[in-house]
Amino acid sequence: MPDIGGLQLLPETRRKIEVSLPGQNRSLILSLIILALVIGLYFSLLTYKRSLFSSMTAINQQLEELEKSRDKQMEIRLLDLNNQLSVVNPLISSHFFWSEAFTKIQSLVQPQVQFKSINADALGKKILITALAANYTTIARQIASFYTIDSVTDIILSKVQTQPTGQTELTMQLFFDPSKMLIKK
């Protein structure tokens, strides 16, 4: 009612009291900080994506250059050789074992015995020997010397025949333990 009928009874000297509370702009500042972090994260991820794509492009170019430098005919020949070696390798590796076994047998042969033939059968676990000996005593010594190695399990003397030359022909089978005879030392 300051103004009644044109008269003003109260002066207009009222002052406006402003109360400022601390932290009124806090949510605005916090949202601006979060927005700046999101924008920074977006641009850093965008830069990382570009660097990944450039690395991928460089690797693809290297792969293409490598593909161009390949000799496909040589690769086919090498694969064929690898397949052939996979067949031959067991034979070669077992050759060494048989060589060791024959070395053992050779070291036990009596001086008056000559081998005519020797046949080995790994599956049958036997060695068939045809030989010429000076006499029956030499044959007995030969059999005894074969029994001295622990890998020989049995010996069968299947044929003994006197030759016109005075020598005695014999055929014997040596049975052996493959785990002892055909091992690499």
PDB file of C-alpha atoms in Angstrom:
ATOM      1  CA  MET A   1       0.000   0.000   0.000  1.00  0.00           C
ATOM      2  CA  PRO A   2       2.610   2.419  -0.619  1.00  0.00           C
ATOM      3  CA  ASP A   3       0.571   4.203  -3.171  1.00  0.00           C
ATOM      4  CA  ILE A   4      -2.937   5.300  -2.086  1.00  0.00           C
ATOM      5  CA  GLY A   5      -4.675   7.725  -4.295  1.00  0.00           C
ATOM      6  CA  GLY A   6      -1.445   8.896  -5.789  1.00  0.00           C
ATOM      7  CA  LEU A   7       0.135   9.516  -2.473  1.00  0.00           C
ATOM      8  CA  GLN A   8       3.049   7.609  -1.474  1.00  0.00           C
ATOM      9  CA  LEU A   9       3.224   7.090   2.226  1.00  0.00           C
ATOM     10  CA  LEU A  10       6.264   4.929   2.437  1.00  0.00           C
ATOM     11  CA  PRO A  11       9.399   5.782   0.680  1.00  0.00           C
ATOM     12  CA  GLU A  12      10.795   3.409  -1.835  1.00  0.00           C
ATOM     13  CA  THR A  13      14.012   2.969  -0.127  1.00  0.00           C
ATOM     14  CA  ARG A  14      13.759  -0.674   0.463  1.00  0.00           C
ATOM     15  CA  ARG A  15      16.793  -2.542  -0.383  1.00  0.00           C
ATOM     16  CA  LYS A  16      16.880  -5.877  -1.936  1.00  0.00           C
ATOM     17  CA  ILE A  17      18.758  -8.377   0.185  1.00  0.00           C
ATOM     18  CA  GLU A  18      20.676 -10.960  -1.823  1.00  0.00           C
ATOM     19  CA  VAL A  19      21.760 -14.101  -0.145  1.00  0.00           C
ATOM     20  CA  SER A  20      24.429 -16.085  -1.971  1.00  0.00           C
ATOM     21  CA  LEU A  21      24.838 -19.640  -0.981  1.00  0.00           C
ATOM     22  CA  PRO A  22      28.217 -21.211  -1.716  1.00  0.00           C
ATOM     23  CA  GLY A  23      28.182 -24.034  -4.289  1.00  0.00           C
ATOM     24  CA  GLN A  24      25.253 -22.894  -6.387  1.00  0.00           C
ATOM     25  CA  ASN A  25      27.413 -23.213  -9.513  1.00  0.00           C
ATOM     26  CA  ARG A  26      28.956 -26.539  -8.414  1.00  0.00           C
ATOM     27  CA  SER A  27      26.734 -28.725 -10.595  1.00  0.00           C
ATOM     28  CA  LEU A  28      27.437 -26.522 -13.608  1.00  0.00           C
ATOM     29  CA  ILE A  29      31.200 -26.706 -13.033  1.00  0.00           C
ATOM     30  CA  LEU A  30      31.068 -30.457 -12.406  1.00  0.00           C
ATOM     31  CA  SER A  31      29.075 -31.037 -15.593  1.00  0.00           C
ATOM     32  CA  LEU A  32      31.570 -28.931 -17.587  1.00  0.00           C
ATOM     33  CA  ILE A  33      34.489 -30.969 -16.188  1.00  0.00           C
ATOM     34  CA  ILE A  34      32.754 -34.229 -17.058  1.00  0.00           C
ATOM     35  CA  LEU A  35      31.967 -32.920 -20.537  1.00  0.00           C
ATOM     36  CA  ALA A  36      35.647 -31.936 -21.017  1.00  0.00           C
ATOM     37  CA  LEU A  37      36.758 -35.416 -19.868  1.00  0.00           C
ATOM     38  CA  VAL A  38      34.314 -37.128 -22.242  1.00  0.00           C
ATOM     39  CA  ILE A  39      35.451 -34.966 -25.158  1.00  0.00           C
ATOM     40  CA  GLY A  40      39.119 -35.640 -24.284  1.00  0.00           C
ATOM     41  CA  LEU A  41      38.447 -39.374 -24.030  1.00  0.00           C
ATOM     42  CA  TYR A  42      36.600 -39.329 -27.348  1.00  0.00           C
ATOM     43  CA  PHE A  43      39.479 -37.617 -29.151  1.00  0.00           C
ATOM     44  CA  SER A  44      42.096 -39.867 -27.544  1.00  0.00           C
ATOM     45  CA  LEU A  45      40.131 -42.970 -28.588  1.00  0.00           C
ATOM     46  CA  LEU A  46      39.724 -41.532 -32.071  1.00  0.00           C
ATOM     47  CA  THR A  47      43.517 -40.994 -32.282  1.00  0.00           C
ATOM     48  CA  TYR A  48      44.158 -44.518 -30.985  1.00  0.00           C
ATOM     49  CA  LYS A  49      41.745 -45.915 -33.577  1.00  0.00           C
ATOM     50  CA  ARG A  50      43.573 -44.084 -36.356  1.00  0.00           C
ATOM     51  CA  SER A  51      46.953 -45.395 -35.149  1.00  0.00           C
ATOM     52  CA  LEU A  52      45.565 -48.954 -35.032  1.00  0.00           C
ATOM     53  CA  PHE A  53      44.235 -48.618 -38.573  1.00  0.00           C
ATOM     54  CA  SER A  54      47.573 -47.276 -39.817  1.00  0.00           C
ATOM     55  CA  SER A  55      49.401 -50.168 -38.098  1.00  0.00           C
ATOM     56  CA  MET A  56      46.955 -52.620 -39.638  1.00  0.00           C
ATOM     57  CA  THR A  57      47.517 -51.100 -43.065  1.00  0.00           C
ATOM     58  CA  ALA A  58      51.303 -51.370 -42.659  1.00  0.00           C
ATOM     59  CA  ILE A  59      51.031 -55.012 -41.555  1.00  0.00           C
ATOM     60  CA  ASN A  60      48.743 -55.793 -44.498  1.00  0.00           C
ATOM     61  CA  GLN A  61      51.306 -54.279 -46.867  1.00  0.00           C
ATOM     62  CA  GLN A  62      54.067 -56.383 -45.314  1.00  0.00           C
ATOM     63  CA  LEU A  63      51.921 -59.502 -45.674  1.00  0.00           C
ATOM     64  CA  GLU A  64      51.239 -58.691 -49.319  1.00  0.00           C
ATOM     65  CA  GLU A  65      54.979 -58.210 -49.953  1.00  0.00           C
ATOM     66  CA  LEU A  66      55.717 -61.500 -48.203  1.00  0.00           C
ATOM     67  CA  GLU A  67      53.038 -63.255 -50.253  1.00  0.00           C
ATOM     68  CA  LYS A  68      54.578 -61.884 -53.454  1.00  0.00           C
ATOM     69  CA  SER A  69      58.061 -63.081 -52.462  1.00  0.00           C
ATOM     70  CA  ARG A  70      56.948 -66.691 -51.818  1.00  0.00           C
ATOM     71  CA  ASP A  71      58.094 -69.423 -54.173  1.00  0.00           C
ATOM     72  CA  LYS A  72      55.069 -71.691 -54.245  1.00  0.00           C
ATOM     73  CA  GLN A  73      56.743 -74.394 -56.339  1.00  0.00           C
ATOM     74  CA  MET A  74      59.584 -74.615 -53.825  1.00  0.00           C
ATOM     75  CA  GLU A  75      57.059 -74.815 -50.976  1.00  0.00           C
ATOM     76  CA  ILE A  76      55.314 -77.736 -52.683  1.00  0.00           C
ATOM     77  CA  ARG A  77      58.646 -79.497 -53.175  1.00  0.00           C
ATOM     78  CA  LEU A  78      59.576 -78.897 -49.529  1.00  0.00           C
ATOM     79  CA  LEU A  79      56.237 -80.308 -48.363  1.00  0.00           C
ATOM     80  CA  ASP A  80      56.807 -83.382 -50.527  1.00  0.00           C
ATOM     81  CA  LEU A  81      60.294 -83.759 -49.075  1.00  0.00           C
ATOM     82  CA  ASN A  82      58.895 -83.446 -45.551  1.00  0.00           C
ATOM     83  CA  ASN A  83      56.374 -86.205 -46.275  1.00  0.00           C
ATOM     84  CA  GLN A  84      59.091 -88.438 -47.695  1.00  0.00           C
ATOM     85  CA  LEU A  85      61.324 -87.798 -44.691  1.00  0.00           C
ATOM     86  CA  SER A  86      58.511 -88.709 -42.321  1.00  0.00           C
ATOM     87  CA  VAL A  87      58.455 -92.135 -43.980  1.00  0.00           C
ATOM     88  CA  VAL A  88      62.238 -92.530 -44.089  1.00  0.00           C
ATOM     89  CA  ASN A  89      63.062 -91.153 -40.596  1.00  0.00           C
ATOM     90  CA  PRO A  90      61.948 -94.241 -38.640  1.00  0.00           C
ATOM     91  CA  LEU A  91      64.009 -96.411 -40.963  1.00  0.00           C
ATOM     92  CA  ILE A  92      67.087 -94.244 -40.533  1.00  0.00           C
ATOM     93  CA  SER A  93      66.692 -94.023 -36.770  1.00  0.00           C
ATOM     94  CA  SER A  94      66.238 -97.790 -36.474  1.00  0.00           C
ATOM     95  CA  HIS A  95      69.292 -98.263 -38.711  1.00  0.00           C
ATOM     96  CA  PHE A  96      71.420 -96.832 -35.948  1.00  0.00           C
ATOM     97  CA  PHE A  97      69.934 -99.267 -33.447  1.00  0.00           C
ATOM     98  CA  TRP A  98      70.535-102.243 -35.726  1.00  0.00           C
ATOM     99  CA  SER A  99      74.090-101.059 -36.335  1.00  0.00           C
ATOM    100  CA  GLU A 100      74.641-101.091 -32.589  1.00  0.00           C
ATOM    101  CA  ALA A 101      73.140-104.590 -32.338  1.00  0.00           C
ATOM    102  CA  PHE A 102      75.324-105.911 -35.144  1.00  0.00           C
ATOM    103  CA  THR A 103      78.362-104.343 -33.500  1.00  0.00           C
ATOM    104  CA  LYS A 104      77.539-106.265 -30.314  1.00  0.00           C
ATOM    105  CA  ILE A 105      77.189-109.507 -32.273  1.00  0.00           C
ATOM    106  CA  GLN A 106      80.382-108.878 -34.241  1.00  0.00           C
ATOM    107  CA  SER A 107      82.347-108.364 -31.048  1.00  0.00           C
ATOM    108  CA  LEU A 108      81.288-111.850 -29.885  1.00  0.00           C
ATOM    109  CA  VAL A 109      82.089-113.775 -33.083  1.00  0.00           C
ATOM    110  CA  GLN A 110      84.801-116.362 -32.628  1.00  0.00           C
ATOM    111  CA  PRO A 111      87.875-115.962 -34.885  1.00  0.00           C
ATOM    112  CA  GLN A 112      87.245-119.351 -36.554  1.00  0.00           C
ATOM    113  CA  VAL A 113      83.640-118.499 -37.539  1.00  0.00           C
ATOM    114  CA  GLN A 114      82.678-116.881 -40.860  1.00  0.00           C
ATOM    115  CA  PHE A 115      79.185-115.563 -41.401  1.00  0.00           C
ATOM    116  CA  LYS A 116      77.607-116.467 -44.741  1.00  0.00           C
ATOM    117  CA  SER A 117      74.377-114.580 -44.098  1.00  0.00           C
ATOM    118  CA  ILE A 118      72.585-112.773 -41.337  1.00  0.00           C
ATOM    119  CA  ASN A 119      68.882-111.878 -41.343  1.00  0.00           C
ATOM    120  CA  ALA A 120      67.297-109.771 -38.634  1.00  0.00           C
ATOM    121  CA  ASP A 121      63.598-109.651 -37.810  1.00  0.00           C
ATOM    122  CA  ALA A 122      62.636-106.985 -35.283  1.00  0.00           C
ATOM    123  CA  LEU A 123      58.997-108.056 -35.130  1.00  0.00           C
ATOM    124  CA  GLY A 124      59.924-111.713 -34.631  1.00  0.00           C
ATOM    125  CA  LYS A 125      62.659-110.626 -32.194  1.00  0.00           C
ATOM    126  CA  LYS A 126      65.176-112.945 -33.789  1.00  0.00           C
ATOM    127  CA  ILE A 127      68.332-112.959 -35.858  1.00  0.00           C
ATOM    128  CA  LEU A 128      68.962-115.853 -38.257  1.00  0.00           C
ATOM    129  CA  ILE A 129      72.655-116.598 -38.823  1.00  0.00           C
ATOM    130  CA  THR A 130      74.166-118.958 -41.380  1.00  0.00           C
ATOM    131  CA  ALA A 131      77.887-119.446 -40.836  1.00  0.00           C
ATOM    132  CA  LEU A 132      80.913-121.681 -41.370  1.00  0.00           C
ATOM    133  CA  ALA A 133      82.914-122.851 -38.345  1.00  0.00           C
ATOM    134  CA  ALA A 134      86.177-124.769 -38.047  1.00  0.00           C
ATOM    135  CA  ASN A 135      84.688-127.569 -35.896  1.00  0.00           C
ATOM    136  CA  TYR A 136      82.038-128.456 -33.304  1.00  0.00           C
ATOM    137  CA  THR A 137      84.075-126.995 -30.452  1.00  0.00           C
ATOM    138  CA  THR A 138      84.123-123.624 -32.190  1.00  0.00           C
ATOM    139  CA  ILE A 139      80.330-123.819 -32.574  1.00  0.00           C
ATOM    140  CA  ALA A 140      79.958-124.531 -28.842  1.00  0.00           C
ATOM    141  CA  ARG A 141      82.213-121.584 -27.998  1.00  0.00           C
ATOM    142  CA  GLN A 142      80.253-119.364 -30.349  1.00  0.00           C
ATOM    143  CA  ILE A 143      76.948-120.284 -28.721  1.00  0.00           C
ATOM    144  CA  ALA A 144      78.453-119.699 -25.262  1.00  0.00           C
ATOM    145  CA  SER A 145      79.768-116.268 -26.301  1.00  0.00           C
ATOM    146  CA  PHE A 146      76.325-115.229 -27.574  1.00  0.00           C
ATOM    147  CA  TYR A 147      74.828-116.133 -24.210  1.00  0.00           C
ATOM    148  CA  THR A 148      77.198-113.666 -22.508  1.00  0.00           C
ATOM    149  CA  ILE A 149      75.160-110.644 -23.618  1.00  0.00           C
ATOM    150  CA  ASP A 150      72.028-110.062 -21.601  1.00  0.00           C
ATOM    151  CA  SER A 151      69.936-109.078 -24.612  1.00  0.00           C
ATOM    152  CA  VAL A 152      70.031-112.635 -26.077  1.00  0.00           C
ATOM    153  CA  THR A 153      67.164-114.624 -24.543  1.00  0.00           C
ATOM    154  CA  ASP A 154      67.501-117.929 -26.408  1.00  0.00           C
ATOM    155  CA  ILE A 155      69.549-119.624 -29.128  1.00  0.00           C
ATOM    156  CA  ILE A 156      68.325-122.419 -31.384  1.00  0.00           C
ATOM    157  CA  LEU A 157      70.906-124.336 -33.382  1.00  0.00           C
ATOM    158  CA  SER A 158      68.777-125.711 -36.202  1.00  0.00           C
ATOM    159  CA  LYS A 159      71.316-127.092 -38.676  1.00  0.00           C
ATOM    160  CA  VAL A 160      74.866-128.388 -38.396  1.00  0.00           C
ATOM    161  CA  GLN A 161      76.424-130.023 -41.449  1.00  0.00           C
ATOM    162  CA  THR A 162      80.000-130.897 -42.318  1.00  0.00           C
ATOM    163  CA  GLN A 163      81.164-129.488 -45.645  1.00  0.00           C
ATOM    164  CA  PRO A 164      83.585-131.227 -48.061  1.00  0.00           C
ATOM    165  CA  THR A 165      86.117-128.465 -47.247  1.00  0.00           C
ATOM    166  CA  GLY A 166      86.340-129.719 -43.677  1.00  0.00           C
ATOM    167  CA  GLN A 167      84.409-126.805 -42.238  1.00  0.00           C
ATOM    168  CA  THR A 168      81.080-127.151 -40.502  1.00  0.00           C
ATOM    169  CA  GLU A 169      78.088-125.182 -41.756  1.00  0.00           C
ATOM    170  CA  LEU A 170      75.609-124.087 -39.126  1.00  0.00           C
ATOM    171  CA  THR A 171      72.306-122.258 -38.962  1.00  0.00           C
ATOM    172  CA  MET A 172      71.227-120.708 -35.693  1.00  0.00           C
ATOM    173  CA  GLN A 173      68.542-118.356 -34.473  1.00  0.00           C
ATOM    174  CA  LEU A 174      69.278-115.773 -31.802  1.00  0.00           C
ATOM    175  CA  PHE A 175      66.176-114.604 -29.963  1.00  0.00           C
ATOM    176  CA  PHE A 176      66.642-111.230 -28.297  1.00  0.00           C
ATOM    177  CA  ASP A 177      64.945-108.672 -26.090  1.00  0.00           C
ATOM    178  CA  PRO A 178      64.452-105.571 -28.283  1.00  0.00           C
ATOM    179  CA  SER A 179      64.460-103.257 -25.276  1.00  0.00           C
ATOM    180  CA  LYS A 180      68.038-104.359 -24.539  1.00  0.00           C
ATOM    181  CA  MET A 181      69.386-105.139 -28.007  1.00  0.00           C
ATOM    182  CA  LEU A 182      67.980-102.180 -29.948  1.00  0.00           C
ATOM    183  CA  ILE A 183      68.580 -99.316 -27.552  1.00  0.00           C
ATOM    184  CA  LYS A 184      70.654 -96.238 -28.082  1.00  0.00           C
ATOM    185  CA  LYS A 185      73.532 -95.865 -25.674  1.00  0.00           C
TER     186      LYS A 185
END
